[in-house]
Amino acid sequence: MARRYPLSAYLVRAGSEVVPSVVYSHGTESSTRTAFGYHVGMTMAEWACQKMGLGPTTHAESATPQGAAPGWAKTPSLPDLFGTHPVTSELWLVEAKGSRRLGLRPRVKGAKQLDVGALVPVPHQKVLCGTSLERRLFMMIDVEDTPPVGSGTSDSVDAETLDQDDEALLELARSRMLTNLALTSLPRGGLRITAVGRPEEGAAAARRDPIRLLESDGATTELRRHVAPGAGDEAIRQRNGLEMLAGRIPGTGLMLGMSRRLYGACRALAYAERRVITRVREEQPGYMEQLPRAVQRPDGTVARWRERQMNDRAHEERIAEVQEYARRVREEQRDDQLRSVRAGFTMGGRGSWVHLIDLAPRLAVPGEEGFLEAATSDTYLAVEEEALDPDAEVE
């Protein structure tokens, strides 16, 4: 929401181009334009990397990529995003720059942020995305393939599927945990399943673009033609289709979803993460007890826990200590997490939604409700068609 609504407010169509609106050009103060440059830069970088086949991305300040050195979390200037390419299983580091008139200096700064050196000793791609709003919206993209530290060349990584690569599966499950938790927290009556055609063998890998737009996907159209609206997930499976559990995120025009096997993997990862936190609490209870927390007064208002109130710096240091200790515990339990996620993935693929969520969601076709849909073999996204028109909310 924080990214999409500013796009609707400050961008409009002009023929075949997208240009800044009059609100942006003549009615917006400098600080707001700077903030919007960040939003549009990150949004365009995410879009561009998905067009290049990259899967879900993670903010570099909130997690550590697989294969990175321990000093990653303590480095002050990191790239914006990282992700794992589903075709090559290779790590991508992404830096996004955006402004009204993007010059060479910020792009040079972005290139330096991508130069993480020994922090990432494994092969990785560096992607610099520069978005400019001068006259029209456009992008500049620079890509560099970085070999592992100590080698002179970069060997291509053989394509691995989720059925074979436990590491790639764990990273996918971790990247989709927010979607999984959102689906878990939604009212049960708001959950539904939708039928998605199974992609042809190897087709997505061949074009390096696993994302399919369902309104133009022949396999999905054919599947939905033969599955009655009142049918359950069994009818979809009988026709070798995929049934995605989906739910609308409140306050947005977005509907998110995932396959049974990915839901099972995420559920298993959630249990594994609870074991990590339980161990942290048992071994280092002082970390948790000394963190400031909110408490509810008898009159219903919320106040900070004053007995052990910390200043902002002490609070951040304590949070960093907790996260670092949890990271070490997580690394120790990584083999257990790999096994658990693989077991959840396999069980989800063989079971049913009743087995996973104790509910048989109704079948729906969001495309008939004004949504534009996209999916991979395990993830699903639908967006209200009107929400994609930048002119719709701008007078």
mmCIF file with all atom_site columns, N, CA and C in Angstrom, residues 328-352:
data_model
loop_
_atom_site.group_PDB
_atom_site.id
_atom_site.type_symbol
_atom_site.label_atom_id
_atom_site.label_alt_id
_atom_site.label_comp_id
_atom_site.label_asym_id
_atom_site.label_entity_id
_atom_site.label_seq_id
_atom_site.pdbx_PDB_ins_code
_atom_site.Cartn_x
_atom_site.Cartn_y
_atom_site.Cartn_z
_atom_site.occupancy
_atom_site.B_iso_or_equiv
_atom_site.pdbx_formal_charge
_atom_site.auth_seq_id
_atom_site.auth_comp_id
_atom_site.auth_asym_id
_atom_site.auth_atom_id
_atom_site.pdbx_PDB_model_num
ATOM 1  N N  . ARG A 1 328 ? 22.458 -17.453 15.076 1.00 0.00 ? 328 ARG A N  1
ATOM 2  C CA . ARG A 1 328 ? 23.378 -18.557 15.348 1.00 0.00 ? 328 ARG A CA 1
ATOM 3  C C  . ARG A 1 328 ? 22.625 -19.842 15.650 1.00 0.00 ? 328 ARG A C  1
ATOM 4  N N  . VAL A 1 329 ? 21.562 -19.720 16.433 1.00 0.00 ? 329 VAL A N  1
ATOM 5  C CA . VAL A 1 329 ? 20.751 -20.910 16.732 1.00 0.00 ? 329 VAL A CA 1
ATOM 6  C C  . VAL A 1 329 ? 20.122 -21.448 15.457 1.00 0.00 ? 329 VAL A C  1
ATOM 7  N N  . ARG A 1 330 ? 19.646 -20.547 14.609 1.00 0.00 ? 330 ARG A N  1
ATOM 8  C CA . ARG A 1 330 ? 19.029 -20.957 13.350 1.00 0.00 ? 330 ARG A CA 1
ATOM 9  C C  . ARG A 1 330 ? 20.028 -21.693 12.452 1.00 0.00 ? 330 ARG A C  1
ATOM 10 N N  . GLU A 1 331 ? 21.259 -21.215 12.414 1.00 0.00 ? 331 GLU A N  1
ATOM 11 C CA . GLU A 1 331 ? 22.286 -21.884 11.615 1.00 0.00 ? 331 GLU A CA 1
ATOM 12 C C  . GLU A 1 331 ? 22.574 -23.283 12.166 1.00 0.00 ? 331 GLU A C  1
ATOM 13 N N  . GLU A 1 332 ? 22.605 -23.417 13.497 1.00 0.00 ? 332 GLU A N  1
ATOM 14 C CA . GLU A 1 332 ? 22.825 -24.729 14.100 1.00 0.00 ? 332 GLU A CA 1
ATOM 15 C C  . GLU A 1 332 ? 21.701 -25.697 13.762 1.00 0.00 ? 332 GLU A C  1
ATOM 16 N N  . GLN A 1 333 ? 20.488 -25.166 13.632 1.00 0.00 ? 333 GLN A N  1
ATOM 17 C CA . GLN A 1 333 ? 19.332 -26.016 13.357 1.00 0.00 ? 333 GLN A CA 1
ATOM 18 C C  . GLN A 1 333 ? 18.974 -26.057 11.872 1.00 0.00 ? 333 GLN A C  1
ATOM 19 N N  . ARG A 1 334 ? 19.875 -25.581 11.025 1.00 0.00 ? 334 ARG A N  1
ATOM 20 C CA . ARG A 1 334 ? 19.559 -25.483 9.595  1.00 0.00 ? 334 ARG A CA 1
ATOM 21 C C  . ARG A 1 334 ? 19.237 -26.842 8.983  1.00 0.00 ? 334 ARG A C  1
ATOM 22 N N  . ASP A 1 335 ? 20.002 -27.864 9.331  1.00 0.00 ? 335 ASP A N  1
ATOM 23 C CA . ASP A 1 335 ? 19.725 -29.190 8.771  1.00 0.00 ? 335 ASP A CA 1
ATOM 24 C C  . ASP A 1 335 ? 18.329 -29.666 9.168  1.00 0.00 ? 335 ASP A C  1
ATOM 25 N N  . ASP A 1 336 ? 17.947 -29.391 10.416 1.00 0.00 ? 336 ASP A N  1
ATOM 26 C CA . ASP A 1 336 ? 16.605 -29.756 10.870 1.00 0.00 ? 336 ASP A CA 1
ATOM 27 C C  . ASP A 1 336 ? 15.544 -28.968 10.103 1.00 0.00 ? 336 ASP A C  1
ATOM 28 N N  . GLN A 1 337 ? 15.810 -27.685 9.839  1.00 0.00 ? 337 GLN A N  1
ATOM 29 C CA . GLN A 1 337 ? 14.864 -26.877 9.084  1.00 0.00 ? 337 GLN A CA 1
ATOM 30 C C  . GLN A 1 337 ? 14.739 -27.387 7.647  1.00 0.00 ? 337 GLN A C  1
ATOM 31 N N  . LEU A 1 338 ? 15.866 -27.756 7.046  1.00 0.00 ? 338 LEU A N  1
ATOM 32 C CA . LEU A 1 338 ? 15.814 -28.290 5.680  1.00 0.00 ? 338 LEU A CA 1
ATOM 33 C C  . LEU A 1 338 ? 14.956 -29.542 5.620  1.00 0.00 ? 338 LEU A C  1
ATOM 34 N N  . ARG A 1 339 ? 15.150 -30.438 6.582  1.00 0.00 ? 339 ARG A N  1
ATOM 35 C CA . ARG A 1 339 ? 14.357 -31.679 6.601  1.00 0.00 ? 339 ARG A CA 1
ATOM 36 C C  . ARG A 1 339 ? 12.888 -31.380 6.864  1.00 0.00 ? 339 ARG A C  1
ATOM 37 N N  . SER A 1 340 ? 12.611 -30.474 7.805  1.00 0.00 ? 340 SER A N  1
ATOM 38 C CA . SER A 1 340 ? 11.221 -30.172 8.153  1.00 0.00 ? 340 SER A CA 1
ATOM 39 C C  . SER A 1 340 ? 10.481 -29.533 6.980  1.00 0.00 ? 340 SER A C  1
ATOM 40 N N  . VAL A 1 341 ? 11.137 -28.580 6.319  1.00 0.00 ? 341 VAL A N  1
ATOM 41 C CA . VAL A 1 341 ? 10.494 -27.896 5.199  1.00 0.00 ? 341 VAL A CA 1
ATOM 42 C C  . VAL A 1 341 ? 10.277 -28.862 4.046  1.00 0.00 ? 341 VAL A C  1
ATOM 43 N N  . ARG A 1 342 ? 11.237 -29.721 3.779  1.00 0.00 ? 342 ARG A N  1
ATOM 44 C CA . ARG A 1 342 ? 11.051 -30.713 2.720  1.00 0.00 ? 342 ARG A CA 1
ATOM 45 C C  . ARG A 1 342 ? 9.895  -31.642 3.052  1.00 0.00 ? 342 ARG A C  1
ATOM 46 N N  . ALA A 1 343 ? 9.793  -32.089 4.324  1.00 0.00 ? 343 ALA A N  1
ATOM 47 C CA . ALA A 1 343 ? 8.693  -32.965 4.725  1.00 0.00 ? 343 ALA A CA 1
ATOM 48 C C  . ALA A 1 343 ? 7.351  -32.249 4.592  1.00 0.00 ? 343 ALA A C  1
ATOM 49 N N  . GLY A 1 344 ? 7.295  -30.980 5.010  1.00 0.00 ? 344 GLY A N  1
ATOM 50 C CA . GLY A 1 344 ? 6.052  -30.220 4.876  1.00 0.00 ? 344 GLY A CA 1
ATOM 51 C C  . GLY A 1 344 ? 5.672  -30.008 3.431  1.00 0.00 ? 344 GLY A C  1
ATOM 52 N N  . PHE A 1 345 ? 6.649  -29.754 2.586  1.00 0.00 ? 345 PHE A N  1
ATOM 53 C CA . PHE A 1 345 ? 6.427  -29.574 1.154  1.00 0.00 ? 345 PHE A CA 1
ATOM 54 C C  . PHE A 1 345 ? 5.842  -30.848 0.541  1.00 0.00 ? 345 PHE A C  1
ATOM 55 N N  . THR A 1 346 ? 6.430  -31.991 0.881  1.00 0.00 ? 346 THR A N  1
ATOM 56 C CA . THR A 1 346 ? 5.972  -33.273 0.333  1.00 0.00 ? 346 THR A CA 1
ATOM 57 C C  . THR A 1 346 ? 4.583  -33.622 0.849  1.00 0.00 ? 346 THR A C  1
ATOM 58 N N  . MET A 1 347 ? 4.366  -33.441 2.150  1.00 0.00 ? 347 MET A N  1
ATOM 59 C CA . MET A 1 347 ? 3.071  -33.758 2.745  1.00 0.00 ? 347 MET A CA 1
ATOM 60 C C  . MET A 1 347 ? 1.982  -32.855 2.190  1.00 0.00 ? 347 MET A C  1
ATOM 61 N N  . GLY A 1 348 ? 2.285  -31.567 2.005  1.00 0.00 ? 348 GLY A N  1
ATOM 62 C CA . GLY A 1 348 ? 1.300  -30.658 1.436  1.00 0.00 ? 348 GLY A CA 1
ATOM 63 C C  . GLY A 1 348 ? 0.924  -31.037 0.023  1.00 0.00 ? 348 GLY A C  1
ATOM 64 N N  . GLY A 1 349 ? 1.906  -31.484 -0.762 1.00 0.00 ? 349 GLY A N  1
ATOM 65 C CA . GLY A 1 349 ? 1.614  -31.874 -2.138 1.00 0.00 ? 349 GLY A CA 1
ATOM 66 C C  . GLY A 1 349 ? 0.747  -33.108 -2.237 1.00 0.00 ? 349 GLY A C  1
ATOM 67 N N  . ARG A 1 350 ? 0.875  -34.011 -1.258 1.00 0.00 ? 350 ARG A N  1
ATOM 68 C CA . ARG A 1 350 ? 0.113  -35.256 -1.298 1.00 0.00 ? 350 ARG A CA 1
ATOM 69 C C  . ARG A 1 350 ? -1.219 -35.170 -0.571 1.00 0.00 ? 350 ARG A C  1
ATOM 70 N N  . GLY A 1 351 ? -1.386 -34.175 0.307  1.00 0.00 ? 351 GLY A N  1
ATOM 71 C CA . GLY A 1 351 ? -2.582 -34.111 1.130  1.00 0.00 ? 351 GLY A CA 1
ATOM 72 C C  . GLY A 1 351 ? -3.693 -33.291 0.508  1.00 0.00 ? 351 GLY A C  1
ATOM 73 N N  . SER A 1 352 ? -4.465 -32.636 1.360  1.00 0.00 ? 352 SER A N  1
ATOM 74 C CA . SER A 1 352 ? -5.592 -31.807 0.917  1.00 0.00 ? 352 SER A CA 1
ATOM 75 C C  . SER A 1 352 ? -5.653 -30.575 1.807  1.00 0.00 ? 352 SER A C  1
#
